[in-house]
Structure formats: C-alpha cells, structure tokens
One Martini backbone bead per residue (centre of mass of N, CA, C, O) as a GRO file, in nm:
protein
  119
    1UNK     BB    1  -3.927   1.179   6.473
    2UNK     BB    2  -4.235   1.143   6.485
    3UNK     BB    3  -4.481   1.215   6.614
    4UNK     BB    4  -4.744   1.031   6.676
    5UNK     BB    5  -4.976   1.195   6.610
    6UNK     BB    6  -4.858   1.206   6.286
    7UNK     BB    7  -4.905   0.956   6.245
    8UNK     BB    8  -5.259   0.938   6.296
    9UNK     BB    9  -5.281   1.145   6.102
   10UNK     BB   10  -5.227   1.016   5.838
   11UNK     BB   11  -5.406   0.737   5.902
   12UNK     BB   12  -5.675   0.976   5.818
   13UNK     BB   13  -5.551   1.031   5.568
   14UNK     BB   14  -5.577   0.652   5.464
   15UNK     BB   15  -5.887   0.696   5.515
   16UNK     BB   16  -6.001   0.903   5.321
   17UNK     BB   17  -5.882   0.789   5.081
   18UNK     BB   18  -5.971   0.437   5.158
   19UNK     BB   19  -5.650   0.255   5.184
   20UNK     BB   20  -5.793   0.202   5.442
   21UNK     BB   21  -5.978   0.142   5.771
   22UNK     BB   22  -6.203   0.188   6.018
   23UNK     BB   23  -5.929   0.183   6.241
   24UNK     BB   24  -5.708   0.137   6.450
   25UNK     BB   25  -5.349   0.179   6.441
   26UNK     BB   26  -5.150   0.156   6.744
   27UNK     BB   27  -5.058  -0.094   6.759
   28UNK     BB   28  -4.893  -0.103   6.487
   29UNK     BB   29  -4.672   0.167   6.557
   30UNK     BB   30  -4.578  -0.067   6.847
   31UNK     BB   31  -4.424  -0.252   6.626
   32UNK     BB   32  -4.231  -0.013   6.451
   33UNK     BB   33  -4.030   0.027   6.700
   34UNK     BB   34  -3.949  -0.259   6.742
   35UNK     BB   35  -3.819  -0.228   6.412
   36UNK     BB   36  -3.674  -0.023   6.538
   37UNK     BB   37  -3.451  -0.218   6.717
   38UNK     BB   38  -3.375  -0.457   6.590
   39UNK     BB   39  -3.221  -0.239   6.360
   40UNK     BB   40  -3.096   0.000   6.524
   41UNK     BB   41  -3.233   0.249   6.451
   42UNK     BB   42  -3.278   0.240   6.129
   43UNK     BB   43  -3.250   0.455   5.826
   44UNK     BB   44  -3.334   0.346   5.494
   45UNK     BB   45  -3.399   0.478   5.144
   46UNK     BB   46  -3.555   0.160   5.125
   47UNK     BB   47  -3.824   0.020   5.157
   48UNK     BB   48  -3.872  -0.304   5.294
   49UNK     BB   49  -4.168  -0.443   5.232
   50UNK     BB   50  -4.110  -0.762   5.244
   51UNK     BB   51  -4.010  -0.718   5.569
   52UNK     BB   52  -4.240  -0.591   5.664
   53UNK     BB   53  -4.486  -0.813   5.581
   54UNK     BB   54  -4.341  -0.968   5.772
   55UNK     BB   55  -4.348  -0.848   6.042
   56UNK     BB   56  -4.667  -0.801   6.064
   57UNK     BB   57  -4.747  -1.131   6.018
   58UNK     BB   58  -4.532  -1.160   6.297
   59UNK     BB   59  -4.721  -1.003   6.491
   60UNK     BB   60  -5.019  -1.003   6.448
   61UNK     BB   61  -5.185  -1.338   6.370
   62UNK     BB   62  -5.325  -1.257   6.101
   63UNK     BB   63  -5.499  -1.457   5.831
   64UNK     BB   64  -5.650  -1.125   5.698
   65UNK     BB   65  -5.604  -0.966   5.397
   66UNK     BB   66  -5.711  -0.701   5.479
   67UNK     BB   67  -5.545  -0.629   5.746
   68UNK     BB   68  -5.272  -0.666   5.646
   69UNK     BB   69  -5.328  -0.455   5.426
   70UNK     BB   70  -5.321  -0.291   5.650
   71UNK     BB   71  -5.044  -0.327   5.846
   72UNK     BB   72  -4.892  -0.205   5.554
   73UNK     BB   73  -4.988  -0.005   5.526
   74UNK     BB   74  -4.910   0.206   5.834
   75UNK     BB   75  -4.627   0.124   5.840
   76UNK     BB   76  -4.526   0.239   5.565
   77UNK     BB   77  -4.588   0.546   5.673
   78UNK     BB   78  -4.430   0.562   5.927
   79UNK     BB   79  -4.154   0.504   5.838
   80UNK     BB   80  -4.148   0.733   5.612
   81UNK     BB   81  -4.189   0.950   5.776
   82UNK     BB   82  -3.888   0.836   5.936
   83UNK     BB   83  -3.755   0.953   5.718
   84UNK     BB   84  -3.846   1.190   5.644
   85UNK     BB   85  -3.743   1.353   5.945
   86UNK     BB   86  -3.442   1.276   5.915
   87UNK     BB   87  -3.383   1.382   5.593
   88UNK     BB   88  -3.579   1.634   5.686
   89UNK     BB   89  -3.670   1.970   5.645
   90UNK     BB   90  -3.991   2.142   5.752
   91UNK     BB   91  -4.241   2.478   5.808
   92UNK     BB   92  -4.488   2.242   5.831
   93UNK     BB   93  -4.663   1.984   5.904
   94UNK     BB   94  -4.805   2.060   5.633
   95UNK     BB   95  -4.566   1.983   5.465
   96UNK     BB   96  -4.464   1.762   5.570
   97UNK     BB   97  -4.744   1.587   5.446
   98UNK     BB   98  -4.760   1.648   5.181
   99UNK     BB   99  -4.484   1.451   5.138
  100UNK     BB  100  -4.581   1.215   5.215
  101UNK     BB  101  -4.851   1.194   5.028
  102UNK     BB  102  -4.738   1.200   4.821
  103UNK     BB  103  -4.468   0.977   4.834
  104UNK     BB  104  -4.612   0.759   4.875
  105UNK     BB  105  -4.805   0.759   4.640
  106UNK     BB  106  -4.527   0.718   4.470
  107UNK     BB  107  -4.421   0.417   4.607
  108UNK     BB  108  -4.725   0.250   4.622
  109UNK     BB  109  -4.804   0.215   4.924
  110UNK     BB  110  -5.098   0.258   4.791
  111UNK     BB  111  -5.096  -0.092   4.645
  112UNK     BB  112  -5.048  -0.237   4.846
  113UNK     BB  113  -5.005  -0.626   4.905
  114UNK     BB  114  -4.943  -0.889   5.133
  115UNK     BB  115  -5.009  -1.091   4.873
  116UNK     BB  116  -4.808  -0.997   4.684
  117UNK     BB  117  -4.531  -0.872   4.608
  118UNK     BB  118  -4.553  -0.599   4.493
  119UNK     BB  119  -4.652  -0.247   4.474
   0.00000   0.00000   0.00000
C-alpha cells in the first residue's frame, strides 16, 4: 500500500485539476483504512463505486452533495493508489503517480458524483 504521504500528494493533484475542493481530506484516508479492514484488506481489480458511495455517505453523516462528491473522489483515488501499488512495481514515485493520474481519469473517477448512478 502506498504511504499516506502519496495519498496526500494525489489529493493535491486532484485539487490542482479542480476535481475536488481545496480542503483537507485526511479524514477520508482514515475512513478508507476502516473500509479496507472491513473488507479483510482485500484488493480488488475493479473498485465497486456504489459500495464506496454507500460507505462514504454512512461514515461522513453529511448531506451536502458537493462535500460527499469530494469525499467520494478522494476515496476512489485512495483505493486506486492501493490497487496500483499492490499489483504493479514502478521505477519511481513519479511513474507511480503518473500512472495513477492516467488510470483515475481513464476510469472516470474524476467525474463521479455521489448522486449519479454511474461515474
């Protein structure tokens, strides 16, 4: 699993691209640790976005759509970084983050919204 620092670096990428608001999302990374524990730390090739949405809504207690959408996008980034680090070896952090950004966009996670059925 990537270090928490890399999750936070990826959050910065999401902020710079306007994918999420300029806030601190450390709590979401804490939630995702619990999410992984409840799932027995299994890493799946396909991230179940609906399952993550339900988890985020339950954990946050928020009803604000924009905030929940940001939480969802951060959570998907967290899980995607975990997936990449578990299944692949990269020559450098730069290559890892580059592939993470490309994969995140390719999977449509940047367009996910907590109130939409699909991303």
